mmCIF file of C-alpha atoms in Angstrom:
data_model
loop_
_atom_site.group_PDB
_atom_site.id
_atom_site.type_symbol
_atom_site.label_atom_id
_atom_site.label_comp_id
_atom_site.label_asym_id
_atom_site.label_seq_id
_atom_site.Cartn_x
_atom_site.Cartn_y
_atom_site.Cartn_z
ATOM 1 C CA UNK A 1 -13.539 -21.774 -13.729
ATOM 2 C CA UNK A 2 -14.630 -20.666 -9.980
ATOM 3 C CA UNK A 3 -12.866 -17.437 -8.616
ATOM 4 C CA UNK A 4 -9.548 -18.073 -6.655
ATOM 5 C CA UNK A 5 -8.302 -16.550 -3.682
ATOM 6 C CA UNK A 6 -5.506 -13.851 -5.245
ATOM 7 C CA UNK A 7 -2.925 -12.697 -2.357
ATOM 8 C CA UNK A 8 -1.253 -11.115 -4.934
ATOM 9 C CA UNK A 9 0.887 -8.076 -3.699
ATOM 10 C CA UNK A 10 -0.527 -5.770 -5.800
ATOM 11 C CA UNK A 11 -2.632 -5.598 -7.937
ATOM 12 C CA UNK A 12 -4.915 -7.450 -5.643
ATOM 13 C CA UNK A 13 -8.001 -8.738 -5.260
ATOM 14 C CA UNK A 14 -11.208 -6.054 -5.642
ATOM 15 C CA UNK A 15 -14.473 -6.623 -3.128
ATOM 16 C CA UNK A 16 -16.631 -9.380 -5.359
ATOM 17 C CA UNK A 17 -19.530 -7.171 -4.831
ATOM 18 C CA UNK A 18 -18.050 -3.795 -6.928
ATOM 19 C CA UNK A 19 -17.039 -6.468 -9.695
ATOM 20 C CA UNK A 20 -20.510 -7.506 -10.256
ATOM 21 C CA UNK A 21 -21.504 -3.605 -9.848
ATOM 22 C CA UNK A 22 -18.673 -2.532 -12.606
ATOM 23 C CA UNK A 23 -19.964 -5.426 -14.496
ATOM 24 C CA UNK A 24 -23.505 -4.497 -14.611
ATOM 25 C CA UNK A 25 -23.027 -0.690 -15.544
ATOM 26 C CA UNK A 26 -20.273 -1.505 -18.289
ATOM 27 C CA UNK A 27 -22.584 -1.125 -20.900
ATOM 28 C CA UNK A 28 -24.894 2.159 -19.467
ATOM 29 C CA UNK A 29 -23.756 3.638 -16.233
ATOM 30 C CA UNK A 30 -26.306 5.801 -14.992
ATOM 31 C CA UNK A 31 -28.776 5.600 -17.655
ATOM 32 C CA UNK A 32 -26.301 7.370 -19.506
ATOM 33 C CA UNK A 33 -26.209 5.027 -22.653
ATOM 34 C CA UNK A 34 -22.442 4.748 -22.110
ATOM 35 C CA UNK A 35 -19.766 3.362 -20.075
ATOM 36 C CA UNK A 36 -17.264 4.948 -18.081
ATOM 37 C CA UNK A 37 -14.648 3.866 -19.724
ATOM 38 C CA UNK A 38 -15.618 6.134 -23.049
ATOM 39 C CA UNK A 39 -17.390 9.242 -21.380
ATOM 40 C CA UNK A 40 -15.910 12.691 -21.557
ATOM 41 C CA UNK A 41 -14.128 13.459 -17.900
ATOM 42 C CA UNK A 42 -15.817 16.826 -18.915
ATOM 43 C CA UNK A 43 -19.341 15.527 -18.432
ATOM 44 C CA UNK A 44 -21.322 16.716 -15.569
ATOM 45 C CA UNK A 45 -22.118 12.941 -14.883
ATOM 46 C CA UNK A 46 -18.031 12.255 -14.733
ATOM 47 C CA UNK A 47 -17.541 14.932 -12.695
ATOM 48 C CA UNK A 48 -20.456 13.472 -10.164
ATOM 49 C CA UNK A 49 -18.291 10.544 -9.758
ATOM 50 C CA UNK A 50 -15.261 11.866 -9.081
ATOM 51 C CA UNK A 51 -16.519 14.922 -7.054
ATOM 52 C CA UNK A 52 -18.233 11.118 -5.044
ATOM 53 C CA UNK A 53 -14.920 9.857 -4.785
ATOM 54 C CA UNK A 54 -13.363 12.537 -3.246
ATOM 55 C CA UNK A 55 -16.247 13.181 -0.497
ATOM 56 C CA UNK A 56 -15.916 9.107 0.723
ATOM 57 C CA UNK A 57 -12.330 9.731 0.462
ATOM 58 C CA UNK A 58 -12.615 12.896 3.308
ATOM 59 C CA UNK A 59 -15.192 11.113 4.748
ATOM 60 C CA UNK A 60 -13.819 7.671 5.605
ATOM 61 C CA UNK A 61 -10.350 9.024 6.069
ATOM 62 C CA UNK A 62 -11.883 12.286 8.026
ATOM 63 C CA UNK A 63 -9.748 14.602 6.072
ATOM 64 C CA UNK A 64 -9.378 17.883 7.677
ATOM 65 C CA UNK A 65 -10.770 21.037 5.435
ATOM 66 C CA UNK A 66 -7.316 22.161 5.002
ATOM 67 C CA UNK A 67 -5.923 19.336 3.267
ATOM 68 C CA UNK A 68 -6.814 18.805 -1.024
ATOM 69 C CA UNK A 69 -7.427 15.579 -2.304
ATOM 70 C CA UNK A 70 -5.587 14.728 -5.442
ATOM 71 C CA UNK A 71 -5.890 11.816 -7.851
ATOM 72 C CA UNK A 72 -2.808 11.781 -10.038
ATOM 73 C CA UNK A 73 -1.001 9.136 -12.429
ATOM 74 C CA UNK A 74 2.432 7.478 -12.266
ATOM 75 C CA UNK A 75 2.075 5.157 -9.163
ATOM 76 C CA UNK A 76 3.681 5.693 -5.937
ATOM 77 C CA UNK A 77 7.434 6.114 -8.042
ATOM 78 C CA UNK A 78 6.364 9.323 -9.296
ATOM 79 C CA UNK A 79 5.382 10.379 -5.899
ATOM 80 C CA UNK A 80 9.082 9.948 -5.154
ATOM 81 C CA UNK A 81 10.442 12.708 -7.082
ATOM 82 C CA UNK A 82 7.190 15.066 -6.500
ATOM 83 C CA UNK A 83 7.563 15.006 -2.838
ATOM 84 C CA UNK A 84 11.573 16.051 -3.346
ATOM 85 C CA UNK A 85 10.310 18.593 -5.710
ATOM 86 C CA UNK A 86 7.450 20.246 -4.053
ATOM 87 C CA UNK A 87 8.373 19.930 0.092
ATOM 88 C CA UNK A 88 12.526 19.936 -0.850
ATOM 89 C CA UNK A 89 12.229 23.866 -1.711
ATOM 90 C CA UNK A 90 13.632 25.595 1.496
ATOM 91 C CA UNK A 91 17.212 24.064 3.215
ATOM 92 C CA UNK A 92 16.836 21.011 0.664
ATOM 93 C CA UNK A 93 17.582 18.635 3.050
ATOM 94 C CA UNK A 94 15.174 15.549 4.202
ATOM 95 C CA UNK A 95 14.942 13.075 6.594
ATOM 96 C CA UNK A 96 14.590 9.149 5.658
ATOM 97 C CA UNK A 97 13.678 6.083 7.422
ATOM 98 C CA UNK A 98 15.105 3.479 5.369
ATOM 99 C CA UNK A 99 12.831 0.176 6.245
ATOM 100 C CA UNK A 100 12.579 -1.417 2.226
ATOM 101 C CA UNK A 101 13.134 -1.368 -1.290
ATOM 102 C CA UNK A 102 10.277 1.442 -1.558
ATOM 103 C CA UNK A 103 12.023 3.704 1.487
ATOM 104 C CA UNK A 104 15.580 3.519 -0.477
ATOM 105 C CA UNK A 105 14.072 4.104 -3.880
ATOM 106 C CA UNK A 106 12.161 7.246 -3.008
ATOM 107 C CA UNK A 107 15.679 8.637 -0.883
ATOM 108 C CA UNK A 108 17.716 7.588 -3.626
ATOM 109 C CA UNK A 109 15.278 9.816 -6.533
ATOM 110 C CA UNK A 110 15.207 12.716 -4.246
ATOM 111 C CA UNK A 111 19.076 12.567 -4.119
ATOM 112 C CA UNK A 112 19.199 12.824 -7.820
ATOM 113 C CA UNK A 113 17.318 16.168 -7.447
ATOM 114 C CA UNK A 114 19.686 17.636 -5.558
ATOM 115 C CA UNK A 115 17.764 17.224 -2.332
ATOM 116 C CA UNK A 116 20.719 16.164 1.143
ATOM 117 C CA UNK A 117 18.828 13.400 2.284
ATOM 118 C CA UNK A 118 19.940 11.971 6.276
ATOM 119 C CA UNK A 119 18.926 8.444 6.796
ATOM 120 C CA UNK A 120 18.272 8.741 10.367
ATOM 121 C CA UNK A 121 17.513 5.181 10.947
ATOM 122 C CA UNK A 122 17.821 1.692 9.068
ATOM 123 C CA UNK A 123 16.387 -1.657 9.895
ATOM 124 C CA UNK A 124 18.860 -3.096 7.041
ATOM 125 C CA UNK A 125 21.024 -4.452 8.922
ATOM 126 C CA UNK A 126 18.414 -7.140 9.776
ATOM 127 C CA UNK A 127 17.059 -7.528 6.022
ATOM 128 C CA UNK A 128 14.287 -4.992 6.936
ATOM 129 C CA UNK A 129 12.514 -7.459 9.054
ATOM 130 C CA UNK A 130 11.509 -4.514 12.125
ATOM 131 C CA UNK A 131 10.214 -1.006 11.708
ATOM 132 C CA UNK A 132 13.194 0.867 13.914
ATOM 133 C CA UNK A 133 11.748 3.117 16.729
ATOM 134 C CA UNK A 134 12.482 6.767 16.200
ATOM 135 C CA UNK A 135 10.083 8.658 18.348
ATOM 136 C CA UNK A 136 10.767 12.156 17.663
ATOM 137 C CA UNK A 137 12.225 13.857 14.605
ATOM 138 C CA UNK A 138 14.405 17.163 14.781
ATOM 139 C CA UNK A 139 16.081 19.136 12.280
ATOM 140 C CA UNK A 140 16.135 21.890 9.846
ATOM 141 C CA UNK A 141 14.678 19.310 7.363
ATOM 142 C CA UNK A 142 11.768 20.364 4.941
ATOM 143 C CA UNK A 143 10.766 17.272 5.518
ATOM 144 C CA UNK A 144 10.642 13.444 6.782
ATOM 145 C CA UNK A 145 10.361 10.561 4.820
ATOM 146 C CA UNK A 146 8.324 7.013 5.750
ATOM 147 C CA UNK A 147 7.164 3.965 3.577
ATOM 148 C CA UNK A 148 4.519 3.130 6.736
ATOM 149 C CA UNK A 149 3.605 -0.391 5.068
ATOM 150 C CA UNK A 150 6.437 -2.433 3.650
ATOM 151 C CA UNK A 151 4.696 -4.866 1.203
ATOM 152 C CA UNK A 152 7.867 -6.714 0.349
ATOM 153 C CA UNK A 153 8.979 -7.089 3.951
ATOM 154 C CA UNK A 154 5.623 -7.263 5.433
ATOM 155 C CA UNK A 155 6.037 -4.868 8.120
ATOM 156 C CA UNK A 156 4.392 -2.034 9.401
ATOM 157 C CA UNK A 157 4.558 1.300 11.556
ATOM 158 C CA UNK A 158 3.079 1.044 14.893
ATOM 159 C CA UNK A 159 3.775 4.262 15.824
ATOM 160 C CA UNK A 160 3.937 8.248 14.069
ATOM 161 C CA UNK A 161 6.695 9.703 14.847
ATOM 162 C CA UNK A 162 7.018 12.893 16.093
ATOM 163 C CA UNK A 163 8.371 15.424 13.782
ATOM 164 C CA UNK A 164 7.148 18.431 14.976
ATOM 165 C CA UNK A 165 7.116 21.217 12.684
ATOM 166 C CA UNK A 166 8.513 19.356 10.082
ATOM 167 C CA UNK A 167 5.964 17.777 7.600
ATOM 168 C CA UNK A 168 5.398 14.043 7.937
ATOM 169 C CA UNK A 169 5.486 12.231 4.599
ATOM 170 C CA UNK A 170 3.872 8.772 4.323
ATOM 171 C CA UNK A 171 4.134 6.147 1.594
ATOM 172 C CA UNK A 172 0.625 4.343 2.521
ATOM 173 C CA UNK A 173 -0.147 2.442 -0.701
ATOM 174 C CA UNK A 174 -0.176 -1.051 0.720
ATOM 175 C CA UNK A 175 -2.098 0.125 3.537
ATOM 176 C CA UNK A 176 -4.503 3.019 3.011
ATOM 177 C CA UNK A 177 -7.799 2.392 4.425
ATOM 178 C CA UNK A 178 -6.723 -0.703 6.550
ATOM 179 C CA UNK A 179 -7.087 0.887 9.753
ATOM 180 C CA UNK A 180 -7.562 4.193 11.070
ATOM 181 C CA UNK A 181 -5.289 6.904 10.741
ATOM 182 C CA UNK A 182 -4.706 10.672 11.897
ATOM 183 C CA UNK A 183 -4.080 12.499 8.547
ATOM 184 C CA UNK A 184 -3.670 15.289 10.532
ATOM 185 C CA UNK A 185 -0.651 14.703 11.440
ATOM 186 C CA UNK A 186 0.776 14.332 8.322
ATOM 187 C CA UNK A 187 1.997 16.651 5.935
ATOM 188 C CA UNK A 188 1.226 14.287 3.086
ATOM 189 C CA UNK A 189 0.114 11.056 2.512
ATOM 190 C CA UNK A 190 0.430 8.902 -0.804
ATOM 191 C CA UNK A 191 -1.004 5.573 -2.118
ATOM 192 C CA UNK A 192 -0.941 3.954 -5.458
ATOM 193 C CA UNK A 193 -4.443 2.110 -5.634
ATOM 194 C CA UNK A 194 -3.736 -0.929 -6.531
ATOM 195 C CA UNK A 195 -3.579 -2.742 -3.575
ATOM 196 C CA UNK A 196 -6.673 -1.431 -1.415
ATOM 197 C CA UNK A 197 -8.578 0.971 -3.162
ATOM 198 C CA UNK A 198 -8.668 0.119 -7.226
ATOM 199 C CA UNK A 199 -7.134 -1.190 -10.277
ATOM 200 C CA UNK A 200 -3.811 0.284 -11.045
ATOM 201 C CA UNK A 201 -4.048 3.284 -12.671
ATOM 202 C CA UNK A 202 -4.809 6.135 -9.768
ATOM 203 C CA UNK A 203 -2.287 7.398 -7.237
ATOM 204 C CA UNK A 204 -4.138 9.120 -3.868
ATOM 205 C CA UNK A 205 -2.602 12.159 -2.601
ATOM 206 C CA UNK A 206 -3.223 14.090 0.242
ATOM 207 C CA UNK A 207 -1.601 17.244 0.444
ATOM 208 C CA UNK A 208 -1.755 20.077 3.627
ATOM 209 C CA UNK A 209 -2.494 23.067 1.354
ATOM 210 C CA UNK A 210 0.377 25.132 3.182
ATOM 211 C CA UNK A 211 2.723 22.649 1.445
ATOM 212 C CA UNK A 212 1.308 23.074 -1.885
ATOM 213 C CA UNK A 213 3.815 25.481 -3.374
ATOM 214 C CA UNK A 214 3.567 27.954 -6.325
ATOM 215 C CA UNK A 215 7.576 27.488 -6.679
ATOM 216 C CA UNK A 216 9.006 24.100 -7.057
ATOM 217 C CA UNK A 217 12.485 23.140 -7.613
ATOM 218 C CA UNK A 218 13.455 24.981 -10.354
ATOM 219 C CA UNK A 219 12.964 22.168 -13.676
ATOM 220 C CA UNK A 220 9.974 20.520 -11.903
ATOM 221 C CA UNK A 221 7.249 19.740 -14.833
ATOM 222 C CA UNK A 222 4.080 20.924 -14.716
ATOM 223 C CA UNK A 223 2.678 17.940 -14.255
ATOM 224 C CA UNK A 224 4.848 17.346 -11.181
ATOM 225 C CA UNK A 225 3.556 20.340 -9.867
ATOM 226 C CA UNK A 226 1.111 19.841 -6.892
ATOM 227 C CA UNK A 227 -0.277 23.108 -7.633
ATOM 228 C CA UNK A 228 -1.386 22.384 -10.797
ATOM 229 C CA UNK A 229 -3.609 19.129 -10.243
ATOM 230 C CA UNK A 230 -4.908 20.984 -6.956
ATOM 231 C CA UNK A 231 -5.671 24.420 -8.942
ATOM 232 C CA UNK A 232 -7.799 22.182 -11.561
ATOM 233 C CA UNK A 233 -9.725 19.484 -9.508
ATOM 234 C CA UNK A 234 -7.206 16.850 -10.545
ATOM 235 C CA UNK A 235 -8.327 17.438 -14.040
ATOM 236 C CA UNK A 236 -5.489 19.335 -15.394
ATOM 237 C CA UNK A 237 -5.610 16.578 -18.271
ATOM 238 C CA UNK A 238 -7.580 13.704 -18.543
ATOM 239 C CA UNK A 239 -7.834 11.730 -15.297
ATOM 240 C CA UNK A 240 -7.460 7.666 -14.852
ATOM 241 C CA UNK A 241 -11.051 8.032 -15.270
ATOM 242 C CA UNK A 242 -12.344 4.298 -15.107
ATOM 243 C CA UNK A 243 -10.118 3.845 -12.200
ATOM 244 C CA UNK A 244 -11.479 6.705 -9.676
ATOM 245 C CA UNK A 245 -14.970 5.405 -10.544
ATOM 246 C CA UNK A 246 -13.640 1.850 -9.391
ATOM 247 C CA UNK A 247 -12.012 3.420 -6.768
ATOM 248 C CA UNK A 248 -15.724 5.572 -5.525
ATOM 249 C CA UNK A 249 -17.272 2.142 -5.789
ATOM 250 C CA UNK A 250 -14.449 0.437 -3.149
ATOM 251 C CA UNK A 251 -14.845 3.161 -0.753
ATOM 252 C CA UNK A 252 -18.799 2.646 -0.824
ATOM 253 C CA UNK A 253 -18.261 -0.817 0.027
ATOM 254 C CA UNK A 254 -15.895 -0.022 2.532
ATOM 255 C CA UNK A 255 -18.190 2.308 4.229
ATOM 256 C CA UNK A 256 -20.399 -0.164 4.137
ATOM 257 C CA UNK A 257 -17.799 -2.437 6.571
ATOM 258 C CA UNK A 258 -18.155 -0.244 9.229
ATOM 259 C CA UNK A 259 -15.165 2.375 7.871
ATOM 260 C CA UNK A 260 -12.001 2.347 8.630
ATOM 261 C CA UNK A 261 -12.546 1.375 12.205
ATOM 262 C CA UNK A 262 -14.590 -2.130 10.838
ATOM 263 C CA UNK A 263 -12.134 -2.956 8.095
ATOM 264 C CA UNK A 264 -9.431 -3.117 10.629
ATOM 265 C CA UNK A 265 -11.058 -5.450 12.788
ATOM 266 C CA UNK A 266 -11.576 -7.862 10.273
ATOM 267 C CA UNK A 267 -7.908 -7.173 9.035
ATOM 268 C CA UNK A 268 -6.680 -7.981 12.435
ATOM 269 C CA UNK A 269 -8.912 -10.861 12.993
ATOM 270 C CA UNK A 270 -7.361 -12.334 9.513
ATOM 271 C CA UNK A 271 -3.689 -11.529 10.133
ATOM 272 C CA UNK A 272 -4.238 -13.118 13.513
ATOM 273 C CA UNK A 273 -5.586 -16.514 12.254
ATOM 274 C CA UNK A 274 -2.206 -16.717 9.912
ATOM 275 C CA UNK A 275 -0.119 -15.208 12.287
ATOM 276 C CA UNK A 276 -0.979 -17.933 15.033
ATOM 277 C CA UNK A 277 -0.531 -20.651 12.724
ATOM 278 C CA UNK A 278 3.027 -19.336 11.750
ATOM 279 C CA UNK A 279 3.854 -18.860 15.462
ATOM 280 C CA UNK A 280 2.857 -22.364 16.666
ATOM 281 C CA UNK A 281 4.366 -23.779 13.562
ATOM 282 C CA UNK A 282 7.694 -26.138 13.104
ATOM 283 C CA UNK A 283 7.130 -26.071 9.367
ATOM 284 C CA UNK A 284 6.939 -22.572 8.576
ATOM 285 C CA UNK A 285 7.461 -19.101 10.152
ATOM 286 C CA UNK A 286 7.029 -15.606 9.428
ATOM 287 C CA UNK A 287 10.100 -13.038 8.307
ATOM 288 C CA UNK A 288 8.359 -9.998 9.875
ATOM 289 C CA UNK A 289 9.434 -9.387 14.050
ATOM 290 C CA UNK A 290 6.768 -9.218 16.026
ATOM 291 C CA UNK A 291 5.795 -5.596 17.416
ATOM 292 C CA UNK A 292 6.455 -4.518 13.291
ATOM 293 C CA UNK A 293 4.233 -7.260 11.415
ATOM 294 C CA UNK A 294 1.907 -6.068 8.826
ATOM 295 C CA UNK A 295 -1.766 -6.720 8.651
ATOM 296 C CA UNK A 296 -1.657 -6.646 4.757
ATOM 297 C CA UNK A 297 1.583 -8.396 3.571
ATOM 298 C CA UNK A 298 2.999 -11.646 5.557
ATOM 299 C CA UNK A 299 5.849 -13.468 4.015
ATOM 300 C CA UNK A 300 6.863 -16.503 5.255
ATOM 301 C CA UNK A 301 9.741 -18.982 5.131
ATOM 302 C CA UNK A 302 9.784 -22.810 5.404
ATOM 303 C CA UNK A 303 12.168 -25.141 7.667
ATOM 304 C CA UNK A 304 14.233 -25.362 4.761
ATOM 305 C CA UNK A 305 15.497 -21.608 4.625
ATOM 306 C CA UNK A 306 17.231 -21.784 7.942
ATOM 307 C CA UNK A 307 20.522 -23.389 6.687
ATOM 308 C CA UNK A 308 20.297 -22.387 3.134
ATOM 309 C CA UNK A 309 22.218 -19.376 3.134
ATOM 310 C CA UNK A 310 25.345 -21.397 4.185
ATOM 311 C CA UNK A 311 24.807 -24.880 2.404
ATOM 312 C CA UNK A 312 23.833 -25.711 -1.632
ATOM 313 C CA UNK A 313 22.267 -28.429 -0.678
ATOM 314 C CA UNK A 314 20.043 -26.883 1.845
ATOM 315 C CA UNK A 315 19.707 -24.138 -0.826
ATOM 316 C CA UNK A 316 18.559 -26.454 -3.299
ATOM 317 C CA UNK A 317 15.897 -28.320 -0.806
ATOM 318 C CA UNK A 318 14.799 -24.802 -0.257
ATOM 319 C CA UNK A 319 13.897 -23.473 -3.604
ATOM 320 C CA UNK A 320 12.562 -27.060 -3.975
ATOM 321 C CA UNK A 321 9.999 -26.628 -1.543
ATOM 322 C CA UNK A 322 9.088 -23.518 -2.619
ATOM 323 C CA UNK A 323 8.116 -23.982 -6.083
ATOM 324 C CA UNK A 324 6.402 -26.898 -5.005
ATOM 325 C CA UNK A 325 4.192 -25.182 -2.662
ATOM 326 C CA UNK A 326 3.481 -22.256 -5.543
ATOM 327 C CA UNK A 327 2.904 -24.628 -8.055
ATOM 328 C CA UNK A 328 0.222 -26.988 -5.750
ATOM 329 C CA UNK A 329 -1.012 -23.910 -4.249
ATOM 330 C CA UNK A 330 -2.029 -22.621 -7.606
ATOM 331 C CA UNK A 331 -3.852 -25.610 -7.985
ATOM 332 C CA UNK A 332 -5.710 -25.186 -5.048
ATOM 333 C CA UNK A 333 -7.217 -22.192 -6.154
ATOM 334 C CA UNK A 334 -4.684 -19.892 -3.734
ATOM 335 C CA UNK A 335 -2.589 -17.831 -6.547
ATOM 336 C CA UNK A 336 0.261 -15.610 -6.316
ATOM 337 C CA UNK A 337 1.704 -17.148 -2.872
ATOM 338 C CA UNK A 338 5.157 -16.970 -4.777
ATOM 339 C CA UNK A 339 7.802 -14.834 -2.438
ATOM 340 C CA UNK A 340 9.835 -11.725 -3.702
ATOM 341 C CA UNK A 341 12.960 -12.490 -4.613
ATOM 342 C CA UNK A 342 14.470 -10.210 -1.697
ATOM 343 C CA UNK A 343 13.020 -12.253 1.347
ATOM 344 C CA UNK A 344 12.423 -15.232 -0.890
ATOM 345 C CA UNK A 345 9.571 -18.160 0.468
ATOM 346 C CA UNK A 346 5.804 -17.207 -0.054
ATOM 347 C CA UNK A 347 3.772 -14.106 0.562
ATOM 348 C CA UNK A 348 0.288 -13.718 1.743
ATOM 349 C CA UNK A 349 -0.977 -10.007 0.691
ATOM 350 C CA UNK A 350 -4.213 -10.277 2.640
ATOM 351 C CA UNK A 351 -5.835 -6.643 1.860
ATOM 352 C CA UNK A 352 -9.066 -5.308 2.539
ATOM 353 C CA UNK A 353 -10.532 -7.477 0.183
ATOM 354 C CA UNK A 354 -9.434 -10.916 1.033
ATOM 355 C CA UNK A 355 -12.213 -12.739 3.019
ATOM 356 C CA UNK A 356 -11.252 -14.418 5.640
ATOM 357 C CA UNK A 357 -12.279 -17.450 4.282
ATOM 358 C CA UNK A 358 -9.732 -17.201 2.266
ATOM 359 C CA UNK A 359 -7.189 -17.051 4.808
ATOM 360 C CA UNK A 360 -8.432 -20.050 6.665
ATOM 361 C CA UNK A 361 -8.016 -22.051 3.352
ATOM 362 C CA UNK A 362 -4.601 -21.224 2.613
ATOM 363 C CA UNK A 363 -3.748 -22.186 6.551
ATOM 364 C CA UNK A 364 -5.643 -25.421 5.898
ATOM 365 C CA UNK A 365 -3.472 -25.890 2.689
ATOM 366 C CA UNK A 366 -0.275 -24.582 4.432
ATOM 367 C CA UNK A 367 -1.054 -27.479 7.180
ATOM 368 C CA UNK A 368 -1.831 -30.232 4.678
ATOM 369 C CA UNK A 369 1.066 -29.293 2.540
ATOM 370 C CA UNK A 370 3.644 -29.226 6.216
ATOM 371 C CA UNK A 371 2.158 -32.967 6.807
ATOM 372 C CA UNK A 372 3.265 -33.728 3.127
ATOM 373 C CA UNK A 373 6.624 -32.519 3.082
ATOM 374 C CA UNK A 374 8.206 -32.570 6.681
#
């Protein structure tokens, strides 16, 4: 069978080129007689690879010097209670922009720790389909709280806001490495690498040291300790070790698109092309307002979802036409188009890796498939 086009949330689709290079050092990486997968993260040729990871990691994201570089376990969710226990220390108090599932989640786990958590703004009241505009942050909060990419809602941050003295906290796992951004003016920044950087398995964290605290909340794990994966070279135990060497690879080839600054123009040029045909559409069009529209996630409604919250039968038609369109676009070679259950329709996850080939053939199946059906 020929390779499909995956616009699979996450995880996603991985550059063709690091498959075949995984793929040809499974056996012997490095003239090493062994693969990855089975060396000792103690090696001195492990520790090359992640101490490479690391360096394109500053380099592409232009780290400051006084920021660490983590690569920890438990996805993003774990993230949620680390932040609250590491950064909640001094008033315990925190500041939330609620624009998803993944904002509310990570308030809602560092209320169970005790920390007072202010949503200061909410685009809920339109099914999370903007990014509300909060331009400046005040407060005796330890710190504020954003999910920058919202890969169920496709939207996006086009702004930082201003918080001052307070440390910025970013969820960027659906976007990392999409575009350029300013780490310095974050406190820290977060992303599970599943959906740009590597299989699942690694989370990225970037960490201000001044924030990395000998004295969490009182109960916090070691494990949950920043201190402890920064104090040991994220090697405190044994590292996702397969998945940072992955992850090295990615960042090679990403450096190799011109950086940051080159991946985002192809991003843009690819969310465009969909984004135009959505626009100009009377078949289809996207959930996302424009001004707040992802370049990685795009989800996407038919004709049939504009009555069916008020009439079964429209309802019916709906889900119809969806599972239709999943089931023939599986066929076509475009998998895991199916929308999540809280926005419902289809979903494009177009990350670094999708070509845009790719997106032009799911337009040109999206256009056959309007023809068909309308």
């Amino acid at each position: 069978m020929s390779r499909v086009y995956n616009f699979s949330a996450g995880p996603s689709c991985l550059p063709e080129e690091v498959l075949k290079e995984c793929a040809a050092e499974m056996m012997d990486y490095n003239g090493s007689g062994q693969s990855v997968m089975e060396m000792s993260h103690r090696s001195k040729v492990y520790q090359e690879i992640i101490d490479h990871a690391e360096a394109q990691v500053r380099k592409l994201m232009k780290v400051p010097e006084n920021y660490k570089v983590l690569f920890l376990q438990g996805g993003g969710s774990t993230q949620f209670a680390m932040v609250a226990q590491n950064l909640g220390i001094h008033t315990h108090k925190a500041a939330y922009i609620k624009t998803g599932v993944w904002a509310k989640k990570a308030a809602a786990e560092a209320k169970k720790l005790g920390i007072e958590v202010t949503e200061i703004a909410s685009s809920e009241d339109k099914n999370f389909s903007y990014i509300p505009r909060v331009e400046k942050i005040e407060g005796d909060y330890d710190y504020a709280y954003i999910c920058f990419n919202n890969t169920i809602m496709g939207t996006h941050y086009e702004y930082i806001p201003d918080t001052g003295k307070i440390p910025l906290v970013a969820d960027i796992s659906s976007c990392v490495l999409s575009e350029e951004l300013d780490v310095s003016k974050f406190g820290l920044l977060f992303a599970g690498a599943q959906k740009n950087l590597a299989p699942a398995g690694v989370t990225l964290v970037i960490i201000r040291e001044d924030l990395i605290t000998e004295t969490p909340l009182p109960g916090t794990t070691t494990m949950n300790t920043y201190k402890t994966h920064a104090d040991n070279g994220s090697m405190y135990n044994t590292p996702p070790c397969y998945t940072i060497y992955v992850l090295g690879k990615v960042l090679d080839w990403i450096e190799k698109k011109g950086g940051a600054a080159g991946i985002h123009k192809l991003n843009v040029e690819k969310a465009n092309y969909l984004y135009d045909y959505l626009d100009k559409s009377d078949f289809y069009h996207a959930t996302a307002e424009k001004g707040s529209r992802s370049l990685m996630n795009v989800p996407f409604l038919t004709k049939y979802s504009n009555h069916a919250a008020d009439d079964e039968a429209a309802a019916a038609k709906e889900k119809e036409i969806n599972d239709k369109f999943v089931k023939e676009s599986t066929a076509a070679g475009l998998v895991n188009l199916k929308g999540h259950r809280l926005v419902g329709g289809m979903r494009a996850s177009i990350y670094n890796a999708m070509p845009l080939d790719g997106v032009k053939a799911l337009v040109a199946f999206m256009e056959k498939f309007a023809k068909e059906n309308a």
